[in-house]
Amino acid sequence: AVLSQPSPSVILWTLEGPAGTDLGKIDATGKYTSPASVADKITVTIVATLADDPKVSDHKSLDIIPEEQLFVGCKKGSQVFPIAADVFQLPVGTSKLPDFSTLTKSDTVCLDKFDIPNQSWETGFPGAPGLQEWFALHSTSKLNVPVAGLYSIQVTSDDGSNIYIDGVKLLDNDGTHSAATKSATITLAAGKHDLLLDWYQGPRTSIALQLFWKTPGTNAFVIIPTEAFSAK
């Protein structure tokens, strides 16, 4: 709090928000601590009042949101990720992608694109370093195709991966293997298409998952950019 004119008076700090809700706490210096967790977004208003003259007062509101809120797509803090990937733990020795309908997911991770270059398994999965081996991702998104035409899609993965577009398998790169690349071509109309990418990490050594495309009129594969994906 900044006073336009110096005053020896104490500043009183208070919180306002939904009744019956944990709003967190604020100390005598104005340091605010949010509640440990919230189920849904709440708006907390921090009020500073001059003790000697209550007419001198001001406030600031802020939104408190769940640390990780999952919906169609993913949201962490104020950042929205267009790809939601359900995580499944796998039995040691799994040699190919599982039947996800028989498993119970253990978590969900958020992705902005598929761009994990070949690297040591010890690094873990980006955003979830505890995921190092024997797990699988079942990820869904919309692929936004800018212009109609013939597209080349390429995946590099360690270990296995399968790519489906509009419910049809386009690429099969399944199995336990080091980083391997598969590509295929498909004619796509402009607009949004359902994209499903299944991938699993088997035994330790390395980890990789990259998804590229070559768009009409171009000659080189590039990582499919974040803006080409959307949650719905």
Protein backbone atom coordinates (compact mmCIF):
# COMPACT_ATOMS: atom_id res chain seq x y z
CA ALA A 1 0.00 0.00 0.00
CA VAL A 2 1.31 3.43 -0.93
CA LEU A 3 -0.02 6.60 0.74
CA SER A 4 -0.08 9.84 -1.23
CA GLN A 5 0.75 11.64 2.02
CA PRO A 6 2.93 10.11 4.77
CA SER A 7 1.05 9.04 7.88
CA PRO A 8 2.11 7.42 11.14
CA SER A 9 -1.17 5.50 11.23
CA VAL A 10 -1.23 1.73 10.97
CA ILE A 11 -2.66 0.14 7.84
CA LEU A 12 -5.29 -2.48 8.56
CA TRP A 13 -5.44 -5.42 6.15
CA THR A 14 -8.61 -7.45 5.62
CA LEU A 15 -9.95 -10.00 3.15
CA GLU A 16 -13.35 -10.10 1.47
CA GLY A 17 -14.85 -12.92 -0.54
CA PRO A 18 -17.58 -15.60 -0.67
CA ALA A 19 -19.11 -16.30 2.76
CA GLY A 20 -18.17 -19.60 4.36
CA THR A 21 -15.11 -19.98 2.10
CA ASP A 22 -11.46 -20.23 3.13
CA LEU A 23 -10.03 -17.00 1.71
CA GLY A 24 -6.49 -17.58 2.95
CA LYS A 25 -4.84 -15.14 5.34
CA ILE A 26 -3.11 -11.79 5.38
CA ASP A 27 -0.66 -10.58 8.03
CA ALA A 28 -0.07 -7.15 9.55
CA THR A 29 2.43 -6.25 6.83
CA GLY A 30 0.00 -7.01 4.01
CA LYS A 31 1.58 -10.31 3.00
CA TYR A 32 -1.16 -12.52 1.58
CA THR A 33 -1.15 -16.34 1.62
CA SER A 34 -3.76 -18.14 -0.45
CA PRO A 35 -5.67 -21.17 0.84
CA ALA A 36 -3.80 -24.44 0.38
CA SER A 37 -6.28 -25.56 -2.26
CA VAL A 38 -9.61 -24.63 -3.79
CA ALA A 39 -12.16 -26.81 -5.57
CA ASP A 40 -13.31 -23.98 -7.83
CA LYS A 41 -12.17 -20.50 -8.70
CA ILE A 42 -12.87 -17.86 -6.04
CA THR A 43 -12.32 -14.12 -6.07
CA VAL A 44 -10.59 -12.65 -3.02
CA THR A 45 -10.47 -8.90 -2.41
CA ILE A 46 -7.58 -7.51 -0.34
CA VAL A 47 -8.57 -4.31 1.47
CA ALA A 48 -6.14 -1.80 2.99
CA THR A 49 -7.60 0.76 5.41
CA LEU A 50 -5.91 3.55 7.37
CA ALA A 51 -6.58 2.85 11.04
CA ASP A 52 -6.78 6.55 12.01
CA ASP A 53 -9.08 7.43 9.11
CA PRO A 54 -11.24 4.55 7.76
CA LYS A 55 -12.34 6.76 4.85
CA VAL A 56 -8.83 6.28 3.44
CA SER A 57 -9.12 2.82 1.95
CA ASP A 58 -8.46 0.90 -1.24
CA HIS A 59 -8.68 -2.65 -2.48
CA LYS A 60 -7.36 -5.14 -5.02
CA SER A 61 -9.12 -8.28 -6.22
CA LEU A 62 -7.50 -11.46 -7.46
CA ASP A 63 -8.72 -14.84 -8.63
CA ILE A 64 -7.63 -17.98 -6.79
CA ILE A 65 -7.89 -21.03 -9.03
CA PRO A 66 -7.11 -24.72 -8.56
CA GLU A 67 -3.40 -25.50 -8.88
CA GLU A 68 -4.22 -27.79 -11.77
CA GLN A 69 -7.68 -27.67 -13.27
CA LEU A 70 -8.48 -30.31 -15.87
CA PHE A 71 -11.31 -30.04 -18.39
CA VAL A 72 -11.49 -30.45 -22.17
CA GLY A 73 -7.84 -29.67 -22.56
CA CYS A 74 -5.77 -28.64 -19.56
CA LYS A 75 -5.28 -25.51 -17.51
CA LYS A 76 -2.46 -24.74 -15.11
CA GLY A 77 -2.57 -21.32 -13.54
CA SER A 78 -3.52 -18.90 -16.30
CA GLN A 79 -2.04 -20.99 -19.12
CA VAL A 80 -4.29 -23.19 -21.24
CA PHE A 81 -2.87 -26.27 -22.96
CA PRO A 82 -4.69 -27.67 -26.03
CA ILE A 83 -3.73 -31.32 -25.51
CA ALA A 84 -4.96 -33.46 -22.61
CA ALA A 85 -3.14 -36.75 -22.07
CA ASP A 86 -4.45 -39.38 -19.65
CA VAL A 87 -1.63 -41.26 -17.90
CA PHE A 88 -1.73 -45.00 -17.23
CA GLN A 89 0.77 -47.01 -15.22
CA LEU A 90 1.93 -50.19 -16.99
CA PRO A 91 3.14 -53.53 -15.69
CA VAL A 92 6.89 -54.03 -15.92
CA GLY A 93 7.67 -55.90 -19.13
CA THR A 94 4.85 -54.36 -21.23
CA SER A 95 5.96 -54.80 -24.84
CA LYS A 96 3.33 -52.78 -26.74
CA LEU A 97 0.57 -50.24 -26.29
CA PRO A 98 -2.13 -51.50 -23.91
CA ASP A 99 -5.90 -51.70 -24.27
CA PHE A 100 -6.68 -48.48 -22.44
CA SER A 101 -10.30 -49.53 -21.83
CA THR A 102 -9.05 -52.16 -19.37
CA LEU A 103 -6.94 -49.71 -17.33
CA THR A 104 -7.67 -46.96 -14.81
CA LYS A 105 -5.90 -43.68 -15.43
CA SER A 106 -3.59 -42.44 -12.70
CA ASP A 107 -3.19 -38.82 -13.77
CA THR A 108 -3.58 -36.32 -16.60
CA VAL A 109 -0.78 -34.20 -18.04
CA CYS A 110 -1.03 -31.10 -20.20
CA LEU A 111 0.85 -30.59 -23.47
CA ASP A 112 1.17 -27.65 -25.84
CA LYS A 113 2.60 -29.81 -28.63
CA PHE A 114 4.41 -33.12 -29.09
CA ASP A 115 8.08 -32.18 -29.01
CA ILE A 116 10.18 -34.32 -26.69
CA PRO A 117 13.51 -34.96 -28.45
CA ASN A 118 15.37 -38.16 -27.69
CA GLN A 119 16.78 -37.78 -24.16
CA SER A 120 17.71 -39.71 -21.04
CA TRP A 121 14.85 -41.46 -19.24
CA GLU A 122 16.11 -39.90 -15.97
CA THR A 123 14.75 -36.52 -17.09
CA GLY A 124 11.23 -37.90 -16.94
CA PHE A 125 8.23 -36.69 -18.88
CA PRO A 126 8.11 -32.87 -19.21
CA GLY A 127 5.88 -31.43 -16.50
CA ALA A 128 5.80 -34.78 -14.69
CA PRO A 129 9.40 -35.75 -13.84
CA GLY A 130 8.21 -38.72 -11.79
CA LEU A 131 7.08 -40.42 -15.00
CA GLN A 132 10.22 -42.23 -16.16
CA GLU A 133 9.34 -45.78 -17.23
CA TRP A 134 6.43 -48.19 -17.60
CA PHE A 135 3.65 -45.72 -18.30
CA ALA A 136 1.46 -44.78 -21.26
CA LEU A 137 -0.32 -41.66 -22.54
CA HIS A 138 -3.70 -41.60 -24.26
CA SER A 139 -3.83 -38.06 -25.64
CA THR A 140 -6.61 -36.25 -27.47
CA SER A 141 -6.90 -32.93 -29.24
CA LYS A 142 -8.21 -31.23 -32.35
CA LEU A 143 -5.80 -30.77 -35.25
CA ASN A 144 -6.48 -27.46 -36.98
CA VAL A 145 -5.72 -27.86 -40.70
CA PRO A 146 -5.12 -24.45 -42.31
CA VAL A 147 -5.67 -25.41 -45.97
CA ALA A 148 -7.05 -28.46 -47.73
CA GLY A 149 -4.53 -30.74 -49.38
CA LEU A 150 -2.09 -33.60 -49.00
CA TYR A 151 -0.31 -33.69 -45.63
CA SER A 152 2.61 -35.84 -44.57
CA ILE A 153 2.52 -36.77 -40.89
CA GLN A 154 5.59 -38.12 -39.11
CA VAL A 155 6.11 -39.45 -35.60
CA THR A 156 9.34 -40.23 -33.78
CA SER A 157 8.91 -42.16 -30.55
CA ASP A 158 10.72 -44.25 -27.96
CA ASP A 159 8.90 -46.54 -27.26
CA GLY A 160 5.73 -47.35 -29.21
CA SER A 161 3.14 -44.93 -30.61
CA ASN A 162 0.02 -44.98 -32.76
CA ILE A 163 -1.58 -41.97 -34.48
CA TYR A 164 -5.29 -41.75 -35.38
CA ILE A 165 -6.97 -38.97 -37.35
CA ASP A 166 -10.76 -38.82 -37.36
CA GLY A 167 -10.85 -42.30 -35.83
CA VAL A 168 -8.69 -43.96 -38.50
CA LYS A 169 -5.21 -45.25 -37.68
CA LEU A 170 -2.69 -43.36 -39.77
CA LEU A 171 0.63 -44.45 -38.21
CA ASP A 172 1.67 -47.59 -36.34
CA ASN A 173 5.00 -47.21 -34.57
CA ASP A 174 4.18 -49.63 -31.75
CA GLY A 175 6.51 -51.92 -29.82
CA THR A 176 9.49 -51.60 -27.51
CA HIS A 177 12.28 -49.87 -29.43
CA SER A 178 14.73 -47.01 -29.39
CA ALA A 179 13.74 -43.77 -31.12
CA ALA A 180 12.14 -44.79 -34.43
CA THR A 181 10.39 -42.71 -37.08
CA LYS A 182 7.33 -43.53 -39.18
CA SER A 183 5.52 -41.31 -41.67
CA ALA A 184 2.40 -41.41 -43.84
CA THR A 185 0.40 -39.10 -46.08
CA ILE A 186 -3.24 -38.14 -45.79
CA THR A 187 -5.57 -35.80 -47.64
CA LEU A 188 -7.27 -33.45 -45.20
CA ALA A 189 -9.98 -30.85 -45.61
CA ALA A 190 -9.42 -27.45 -44.07
CA GLY A 191 -10.77 -27.21 -40.53
CA LYS A 192 -10.61 -29.27 -37.35
CA HIS A 193 -9.93 -33.00 -37.21
CA ASP A 194 -9.92 -35.37 -34.24
CA LEU A 195 -6.38 -36.35 -33.29
CA LEU A 196 -5.57 -39.28 -31.02
CA LEU A 197 -1.98 -40.11 -30.13
CA ASP A 198 -1.21 -43.16 -27.98
CA TRP A 199 2.32 -43.59 -26.71
CA TYR A 200 4.08 -45.62 -24.07
CA GLN A 201 7.43 -45.58 -22.31
CA GLY A 202 8.82 -49.01 -21.53
CA PRO A 203 12.16 -49.69 -19.85
CA ARG A 204 14.64 -47.02 -18.91
CA THR A 205 17.38 -45.80 -21.23
CA SER A 206 15.78 -43.04 -23.30
CA ILE A 207 12.51 -41.25 -23.97
CA ALA A 208 11.25 -39.51 -27.12
CA LEU A 209 7.98 -38.30 -28.64
CA GLN A 210 7.81 -35.85 -31.54
CA LEU A 211 5.03 -35.21 -34.04
CA PHE A 212 5.83 -33.47 -37.34
CA TRP A 213 3.99 -32.53 -40.48
CA LYS A 214 4.79 -31.39 -43.98
CA THR A 215 2.06 -29.08 -45.21
CA PRO A 216 0.97 -28.62 -48.85
CA GLY A 217 3.51 -26.66 -50.87
CA THR A 218 6.40 -27.24 -48.43
CA ASN A 219 9.34 -29.63 -48.62
CA ALA A 220 10.43 -30.13 -45.01
CA PHE A 221 8.96 -31.73 -41.93
CA VAL A 222 8.47 -29.36 -38.98
CA ILE A 223 7.11 -29.96 -35.48
CA ILE A 224 3.36 -29.41 -35.56
CA PRO A 225 3.09 -26.06 -33.72
CA THR A 226 0.99 -25.30 -30.65
CA GLU A 227 -1.41 -23.11 -32.64
CA ALA A 228 -2.34 -26.12 -34.80
CA PHE A 229 -3.97 -27.80 -31.78
CA SER A 230 -7.09 -26.92 -29.86
CA ALA A 231 -9.04 -28.54 -27.06
CA LYS A 232 -12.37 -28.44 -28.90
